[in-house]
Structure formats: structure tokens, C-alpha cells
Short mmCIF file of C-alpha atoms and ligand atoms in Angstrom, two decimals:
data_model
loop_
_atom_site.label_atom_id
_atom_site.label_comp_id
_atom_site.label_asym_id
_atom_site.label_seq_id
_atom_site.Cartn_x
_atom_site.Cartn_y
_atom_site.Cartn_z
CA UNK A 23 -246.76 -133.07 15.40
CA UNK A 24 -249.35 -135.25 14.12
CA UNK A 25 -250.28 -135.38 9.95
CA UNK A 26 -248.35 -132.02 8.30
CA UNK A 27 -248.54 -131.92 4.26
CA UNK A 28 -247.48 -129.25 2.78
CA UNK A 29 -245.37 -127.95 -0.39
CA UNK A 30 -242.84 -124.64 -1.51
CA UNK A 31 -242.92 -123.61 -4.01
CA UNK A 32 -238.43 -122.59 -5.54
CA UNK A 33 -238.82 -118.29 -4.80
CA UNK A 34 -241.67 -118.57 -2.53
CA UNK A 35 -241.77 -118.16 1.43
CA UNK A 36 -244.02 -120.33 3.22
CA UNK A 37 -245.14 -119.11 6.83
CA UNK A 38 -245.38 -121.54 10.03
CA UNK A 39 -246.77 -119.36 12.46
CA UNK A 40 -248.91 -120.06 15.31
CA UNK A 41 -248.09 -119.61 19.42
CA UNK A 42 -244.92 -121.40 21.05
CA UNK A 43 -245.66 -124.66 21.56
CA UNK A 44 -247.72 -124.89 18.67
CA UNK A 45 -244.79 -127.55 16.91
CA UNK A 46 -243.49 -125.06 14.47
CA UNK A 47 -238.96 -125.34 15.06
CA UNK A 48 -240.24 -129.17 15.50
CA UNK A 49 -241.76 -129.46 11.25
CA UNK A 50 -239.04 -127.37 10.24
CA UNK A 51 -235.79 -128.83 12.00
CA UNK A 52 -237.86 -132.77 11.12
CA UNK A 53 -237.51 -131.14 6.87
CA UNK A 54 -233.49 -130.46 7.57
CA UNK A 55 -233.64 -133.47 9.39
CA UNK A 56 -232.49 -132.37 12.30
CA UNK A 57 -235.20 -134.10 14.35
CA UNK A 58 -236.48 -138.14 12.24
CA UNK A 59 -240.04 -138.20 11.99
CA UNK A 60 -241.74 -141.49 13.34
CA UNK A 61 -243.69 -141.09 10.38
CA UNK A 62 -244.88 -139.17 7.27
CA UNK A 63 -241.86 -138.47 3.69
CA UNK A 64 -240.31 -135.82 2.88
CA UNK A 65 -239.10 -134.91 0.06
CA UNK A 66 -236.90 -131.78 -1.59
CA UNK A 67 -237.12 -131.62 -5.57
CA UNK A 68 -237.22 -134.54 -7.34
CA UNK A 69 -234.95 -136.94 -4.19
CA UNK A 70 -236.58 -138.24 -1.88
CA UNK A 71 -235.10 -137.30 1.85
CA UNK A 72 -236.74 -139.05 4.59
CA UNK A 73 -234.31 -142.11 4.83
CA UNK A 74 -231.02 -140.32 3.33
CA UNK A 75 -227.80 -141.30 4.90
CA UNK A 76 -224.48 -140.23 5.00
CA UNK A 77 -223.54 -139.68 1.28
CA UNK A 78 -227.29 -138.59 0.14
CA UNK A 79 -227.72 -137.00 3.58
CA UNK A 80 -224.38 -134.87 3.46
CA UNK A 81 -225.61 -133.47 -0.43
CA UNK A 82 -229.04 -132.46 1.35
CA UNK A 83 -227.64 -131.00 4.47
CA UNK A 84 -225.60 -128.89 1.51
CA UNK A 85 -229.42 -127.83 -0.48
CA UNK A 86 -231.29 -127.30 2.68
CA UNK A 87 -230.14 -124.85 5.21
CA UNK A 88 -231.17 -123.38 8.37
CA UNK A 89 -230.84 -120.22 9.59
CA UNK A 90 -231.44 -119.61 13.57
CA UNK A 91 -233.13 -117.41 15.53
CA UNK A 92 -230.59 -116.26 17.42
CA UNK A 93 -227.74 -114.93 15.78
CA UNK A 94 -225.48 -114.41 19.37
CA UNK A 95 -225.15 -117.88 19.92
CA UNK A 96 -225.86 -119.12 16.15
CA UNK A 97 -221.84 -117.81 16.10
CA UNK A 98 -218.84 -119.97 17.27
CA UNK A 99 -217.36 -116.43 19.43
CA UNK A 100 -213.86 -117.78 18.93
CA UNK A 101 -213.57 -118.00 15.69
CA UNK A 102 -213.25 -114.18 13.71
CA UNK A 103 -216.28 -114.12 10.74
CA UNK A 104 -213.42 -115.32 7.52
CA UNK A 105 -213.53 -118.46 9.37
CA UNK A 106 -217.59 -118.48 10.08
CA UNK A 107 -218.50 -118.00 6.71
CA UNK A 108 -215.33 -120.20 4.64
CA UNK A 109 -216.27 -122.98 7.02
CA UNK A 110 -219.00 -124.36 5.51
CA UNK A 111 -216.85 -123.77 1.88
CA UNK A 112 -214.36 -126.31 3.80
CA UNK A 113 -216.51 -128.56 5.04
CA UNK A 114 -217.33 -129.94 1.93
CA UNK A 115 -213.79 -129.80 -0.19
CA UNK A 116 -214.67 -126.81 -2.68
CA UNK A 117 -211.87 -125.14 -1.90
CA UNK A 118 -207.95 -126.59 -0.78
CA UNK A 119 -204.62 -125.22 0.95
CA UNK A 120 -202.01 -122.81 -1.27
CA UNK A 121 -204.17 -121.29 -4.54
CA UNK A 122 -207.40 -121.57 -3.36
CA UNK A 123 -207.30 -120.08 -0.32
CA UNK A 124 -207.12 -116.53 -2.72
CA UNK A 125 -209.84 -118.09 -4.31
CA UNK A 126 -212.19 -119.12 -1.09
CA UNK A 127 -212.10 -115.45 0.07
CA UNK A 128 -212.65 -113.87 -2.45
CA UNK A 129 -216.06 -116.08 -2.29
CA UNK A 130 -215.92 -114.98 1.40
CA UNK A 131 -216.01 -111.13 0.58
CA UNK A 132 -218.32 -111.74 -1.85
CA UNK A 133 -220.65 -113.61 0.70
CA UNK A 134 -220.29 -110.59 3.02
CA UNK A 135 -221.06 -108.09 0.39
CA UNK A 136 -223.69 -110.33 -0.87
CA UNK A 137 -225.97 -109.73 2.83
CA UNK A 138 -225.31 -106.26 2.61
CA UNK A 139 -221.25 -106.79 5.59
CA UNK A 140 -217.94 -105.02 3.52
CA UNK A 141 -214.44 -107.26 3.63
CA UNK A 142 -213.03 -105.57 7.02
CA UNK A 143 -215.37 -107.40 8.88
CA UNK A 144 -213.09 -111.20 7.34
CA UNK A 145 -211.09 -110.93 10.52
CA UNK A 146 -213.33 -109.62 13.67
CA UNK A 147 -214.82 -111.12 15.78
CA UNK A 148 -218.75 -111.40 16.23
CA UNK A 149 -219.19 -109.98 19.23
CA UNK A 150 -217.68 -106.75 17.51
CA UNK A 151 -220.98 -106.56 15.23
CA UNK A 152 -225.12 -105.43 16.76
CA UNK A 153 -227.37 -107.68 15.96
CA UNK A 154 -228.56 -107.44 12.79
CA UNK A 155 -225.37 -108.40 11.35
CA UNK A 156 -224.60 -110.34 12.99
CA UNK A 157 -227.83 -112.28 11.60
CA UNK A 158 -226.13 -110.91 7.94
CA UNK A 159 -223.44 -112.67 8.32
CA UNK A 160 -225.50 -115.59 9.99
CA UNK A 161 -227.59 -115.78 6.44
CA UNK A 162 -223.73 -114.81 5.01
CA UNK A 163 -222.98 -118.71 6.45
CA UNK A 164 -226.70 -120.04 5.16
CA UNK A 165 -226.11 -119.43 1.89
CA UNK A 166 -222.95 -120.12 1.10
CA UNK A 167 -223.55 -124.03 -0.03
CA UNK A 168 -225.88 -121.97 -2.77
CA UNK A 169 -228.94 -123.74 -1.33
CA UNK A 170 -232.28 -124.39 -2.24
CA UNK A 171 -233.88 -124.29 0.74
CA UNK A 172 -233.20 -122.19 3.67
CA UNK A 173 -235.62 -123.13 7.20
CA UNK A 174 -235.22 -119.51 8.98
CA UNK A 175 -236.94 -120.26 12.58
CA UNK A 176 -237.68 -116.69 13.98
CA UNK A 177 -234.91 -115.09 12.48
CA UNK A 178 -235.88 -111.67 12.91
CA UNK A 179 -237.60 -111.80 15.77
CA UNK A 180 -234.06 -111.28 18.72
CA UNK A 181 -233.69 -107.92 16.49
CA UNK A 182 -234.29 -104.52 17.28
CA UNK A 183 -237.91 -103.91 15.21
CA UNK A 184 -236.06 -100.91 13.30
CA UNK A 185 -232.89 -103.95 11.97
CA UNK A 186 -236.04 -106.13 11.74
CA UNK A 187 -237.05 -104.50 8.07
CA UNK A 188 -233.19 -104.88 6.87
CA UNK A 189 -233.21 -108.12 7.52
CA UNK A 190 -236.73 -109.28 5.81
CA UNK A 191 -235.69 -107.53 3.37
CA UNK A 192 -232.63 -108.52 2.41
CA UNK A 193 -234.41 -112.57 2.60
CA UNK A 194 -236.59 -110.33 0.47
CA UNK A 195 -233.85 -109.78 -2.19
CA UNK A 196 -232.36 -112.93 -1.66
CA UNK A 197 -234.30 -115.02 -2.38
CA UNK A 198 -235.59 -112.94 -5.96
CA UNK A 199 -231.83 -113.15 -6.97
CA UNK A 200 -230.94 -116.93 -6.60
CA UNK A 201 -235.09 -119.02 -6.59
CA UNK A 202 -234.55 -119.92 -2.76
CA UNK A 203 -237.61 -121.17 -1.48
CA UNK A 204 -237.94 -120.09 2.54
CA UNK A 205 -239.35 -122.21 5.48
CA UNK A 206 -240.22 -119.06 7.77
CA UNK A 207 -241.48 -119.81 11.02
CA UNK A 208 -242.42 -117.32 13.36
CA UNK A 209 -245.04 -115.36 15.81
CA UNK A 210 -245.63 -112.26 14.68
CA UNK A 211 -247.89 -111.57 11.69
CA UNK A 212 -246.28 -108.75 11.52
CA UNK A 213 -243.30 -109.91 10.25
CA UNK A 214 -245.23 -112.57 8.19
CA UNK A 215 -247.51 -110.18 6.87
CA UNK A 216 -243.95 -108.80 5.52
CA UNK A 217 -242.27 -111.35 3.76
CA UNK A 218 -244.93 -114.63 3.58
CA UNK A 219 -246.39 -115.74 0.00
CA UNK A 220 -248.27 -118.71 1.73
CA UNK A 221 -249.51 -119.00 4.96
CA UNK A 222 -249.64 -122.20 7.32
CA UNK A 223 -251.48 -121.53 10.81
CA UNK A 224 -250.11 -124.26 12.86
CA UNK A 225 -252.33 -125.02 16.45
CA UNK A 226 -251.39 -128.21 18.56
CA UNK A 227 -248.95 -130.19 16.51
CA UNK A 228 -251.06 -129.49 13.42
CA UNK A 229 -252.16 -127.50 10.72
CA UNK A 230 -255.55 -125.92 10.96
CA UNK A 231 -255.34 -122.61 8.10
CA UNK A 232 -253.40 -123.00 5.25
CA UNK A 233 -253.39 -119.76 2.36
CA UNK A 234 -252.13 -117.21 0.78
CA UNK A 235 -251.51 -114.18 3.17
CA UNK A 236 -253.89 -111.81 1.24
CA UNK A 237 -256.80 -114.81 2.37
CA UNK A 238 -255.76 -114.69 5.55
CA UNK A 239 -255.20 -111.47 6.31
CA UNK A 240 -258.72 -110.85 4.49
CA UNK A 241 -260.84 -114.01 4.84
CA UNK A 242 -259.67 -116.46 7.87
CA UNK A 243 -261.41 -118.82 8.55
CA UNK A 244 -260.36 -120.81 11.08
CA UNK A 245 -261.87 -119.49 14.51
CA UNK A 246 -258.50 -119.92 16.07
CA UNK A 247 -256.77 -118.18 12.72
CA UNK A 248 -259.89 -115.41 13.23
CA UNK A 249 -258.44 -114.79 17.13
CA UNK A 250 -254.89 -114.55 15.74
CA UNK A 251 -255.30 -112.14 13.72
CA UNK A 252 -258.29 -109.71 16.01
CA UNK A 253 -255.00 -109.82 18.47
CA UNK A 254 -252.41 -108.51 15.99
CA UNK A 255 -252.16 -105.47 17.51
CA UNK A 256 -252.99 -102.82 14.00
CA UNK A 257 -250.82 -99.22 13.17
CA UNK A 258 -253.96 -97.23 12.91
CA UNK A 259 -255.02 -95.94 15.95
CA UNK A 260 -258.60 -95.15 14.49
CA UNK A 261 -258.67 -98.30 12.86
CA UNK A 262 -261.82 -100.38 14.71
CA UNK A 263 -262.17 -104.39 14.01
CA UNK A 264 -264.01 -107.49 15.66
CA UNK A 265 -262.39 -108.83 17.94
CA UNK A 266 -262.66 -111.99 18.52
CA UNK A 267 -261.40 -113.50 22.21
CA UNK A 268 -260.56 -116.84 23.44
CA UNK A 269 -259.94 -117.59 26.77
CA UNK A 270 -257.05 -120.51 28.68
CA UNK A 271 -254.04 -121.85 27.85
CA UNK A 272 -252.74 -123.84 24.65
CA UNK A 273 -253.39 -127.28 26.05
CA UNK A 274 -250.36 -130.45 26.66
CA UNK A 275 -249.03 -131.38 23.30
CA UNK A 276 -248.65 -134.87 25.07
CA UNK A 277 -252.38 -135.20 25.66
CA UNK A 278 -253.79 -132.78 22.64
CA UNK A 279 -258.40 -132.85 23.65
CA UNK A 280 -259.93 -134.91 21.43
CA UNK A 281 -261.62 -134.55 18.11
CA UNK A 282 -260.95 -130.65 17.54
CA UNK A 283 -257.54 -129.80 19.47
CA UNK A 284 -258.99 -126.36 19.66
CA UNK A 285 -261.93 -127.32 21.56
CA UNK A 286 -261.38 -125.99 25.10
CA UNK A 287 -260.60 -122.86 23.50
CA UNK A 288 -262.95 -122.40 21.00
CA UNK A 289 -266.24 -120.22 21.06
CA UNK A 290 -268.12 -122.18 17.68
CA UNK A 291 -267.48 -125.39 19.82
CA UNK A 292 -270.25 -128.00 18.97
CA UNK A 293 -270.76 -131.31 19.90
CA UNK A 294 -268.77 -133.25 17.60
CA UNK A 295 -266.50 -130.94 17.50
CA UNK A 296 -264.92 -133.01 20.87
CA UNK A 297 -264.72 -136.40 19.22
CA UNK A 298 -264.40 -136.13 15.77
CA UNK A 299 -260.92 -134.39 14.12
CA UNK A 300 -261.95 -131.99 10.83
CA UNK A 301 -260.09 -133.13 8.08
CA UNK A 302 -258.21 -129.98 5.97
CA UNK A 303 -260.58 -129.08 3.23
CA UNK A 304 -260.16 -127.01 0.41
CA UNK A 305 -262.46 -124.31 0.62
CA UNK A 306 -260.70 -122.10 -2.93
CA UNK A 307 -258.26 -122.40 -4.68
CA UNK A 308 -255.19 -123.03 -2.29
CA UNK A 309 -257.09 -122.41 0.13
CA UNK A 310 -257.64 -125.17 3.50
CA UNK A 311 -259.34 -124.87 6.62
CA UNK A 312 -259.60 -127.49 9.18
CA UNK A 313 -263.36 -127.37 11.01
CA UNK A 314 -266.28 -128.72 11.16
CA UNK A 315 -268.15 -124.60 10.78
CA UNK A 316 -266.25 -124.88 7.55
CA UNK A 317 -267.61 -127.71 6.58
CA UNK A 318 -270.59 -127.03 4.34
CA UNK A 319 -268.77 -124.24 2.65
CA UNK A 320 -268.77 -124.44 -0.99
CA UNK A 321 -265.27 -124.74 -2.86
CA UNK A 322 -265.03 -121.91 -4.51
CA UNK A 323 -262.40 -121.40 -7.42
FE1 SF4 B 407 -263.64 -125.20 17.19
FE2 SF4 B 407 -264.93 -127.25 16.45
FE3 SF4 B 407 -264.09 -125.17 14.06
FE4 SF4 B 407 -263.31 -126.83 16.19
S1 SF4 B 407 -263.98 -127.37 14.56
S2 SF4 B 407 -262.65 -124.27 15.32
S3 SF4 B 407 -263.57 -126.77 17.67
S4 SF4 B 407 -265.22 -124.91 15.86
#
């Protein structure tokens, strides 16, 4: 991952999309400092979190949570649901023993209800739930400490399509209620179209285009974004669209091509694309793209 820069506002969902291996999950983990950046800076609100240690890091972990892709392996199978959701509250010493126990249970039940589960889930084990319900448990656990930011890494890709929309709608409702910021990592454009406000397209470790969802879907400007859009299925069998086909495999991110990383697969590549990396340039308000073809475009405002 190289030179990636973006911001997410409270109540906003920024989606990171791209093929597997493009670095989108690495970015998500780095924001949470589950991976350490080699350079660059990460801020949450007014706090720079890049070099936090101990207490500061503990606070960051409280404010920035993750929802994982696999609701099967991200929940401890030996713990009851009540314990799973209560664990973060206990780790942060928010509830002790005795009188606090009843208050803690009330808080856990409230969290379960927020994600559409009933009180009788408390004594059950994760294996007794469906995939969608387990992802709801994962979300309840992530919400326990009132975070400001949630990094969701492919949170619905392991679920049946019929259940995906329910979980996405739940995430959207919770966002509205709590003003949550989401960094939403996905390879699925239908999912991104449903939940995203802005979309950043990544290719081999770099953001190649970033704009509002509406602009990315209606006016993709980077050839790679154009190809991703063209490859996405459309629900209408009568609909026709121009298809830009890109060929070849994604090159190794360890040793990416020189210049524009996309030049080995780009149908429009010209000589300078092989030597000169295009800079991200704003071509319209809030719409940035890194492609030499777009260098001559006047900025629209
Ligand atoms: Fe294609 Fe060149 Fe644009 Fe890269 S800079 S996307 S190779 S036209």
C-alpha cells in the first residue's frame, strides 16, 4: 500500500473496492493499527493515533472497532452470546461484579435488541445461530463500547444474498442512529452501491479514483474503474452496456509494474504510462483520479 490518503466524516460510509490483493484490507487493518504503517499518519478526530502506546492505544481501540468477514470464526464457539457481547465491556472495566451484573445484562440485552436479536440469545452458543444472526452478534460486540469508527471488512460476503440486504440495512440504521463512520471494504459493487456514500477504487496498493457513489457509477473516469463497472452484473436482462474488458492477471503487489501500475492491462496505455506514475488529480469537486488520460481535463466545480 502506497500513498493512500482519505478522510471519512461522522455518519459517512467510505467504501474501498478493488480486486483481491489490491491492499484494501491492509488499509482497513492499518487504520485500526492492527498493522503498523511504515510511514504516514492516521487521525481519529483531533487525535493522531499513528504512534499511540498503551493507554492512548487502548482508547483508540475503544473508539475504532472492526466487523470481520467471517461470522463463523470471529466469535468464540465456547462462549455464550451473553459473554461474547459483554466481554468488551468487562475488558474496559465498565461493569464490575455484584450490583453491576444486572446493569451489564441490561446493556447486553439492549445491544442484542439493537441488532434485532432477542433476550433469549443470551444463554445460547454461536453455533445455534444462522450466518446472518452471527454477523448481527459481531456487530453488537463491535457497538458495545460506543465506537466512532467501524472498519467492516467484507462483512456480508460470507452470507446468503437474501440475508446480505438485511445486514446492510441494519448497518445503515445503526449509522444513522449513532452517527458512525464506516470504512467498508468490499469487492462486491452491488453491496457498495447499496451502502456507500463515497467510493475509493484501489489497484495494486494505490487509490486510482475516489468520488461520490453517484459519480463513480455514472461517470467512472479511470480505465480500471470503468472495467470494474463493466464487469458487474446488471439485474435487467434487456439492459446493454459498453464493455471494457481488461485482460491478464493482477501483477504481483511485491513487484508492481513501473509508472502507472495499471499499464500492463490498460487498453489505453501510452508510452509515458510505463515510466511516469500519474498523480491523483481533482477533476470535479470531490472527484479525484490518477490517469494521464485525464490530466488535460478541466476541473468542474
Ligand atoms: Fe491507463 Fe495510462 Fe491511465 Fe494508467 S495512466 S490508467 S496506463 S491510460
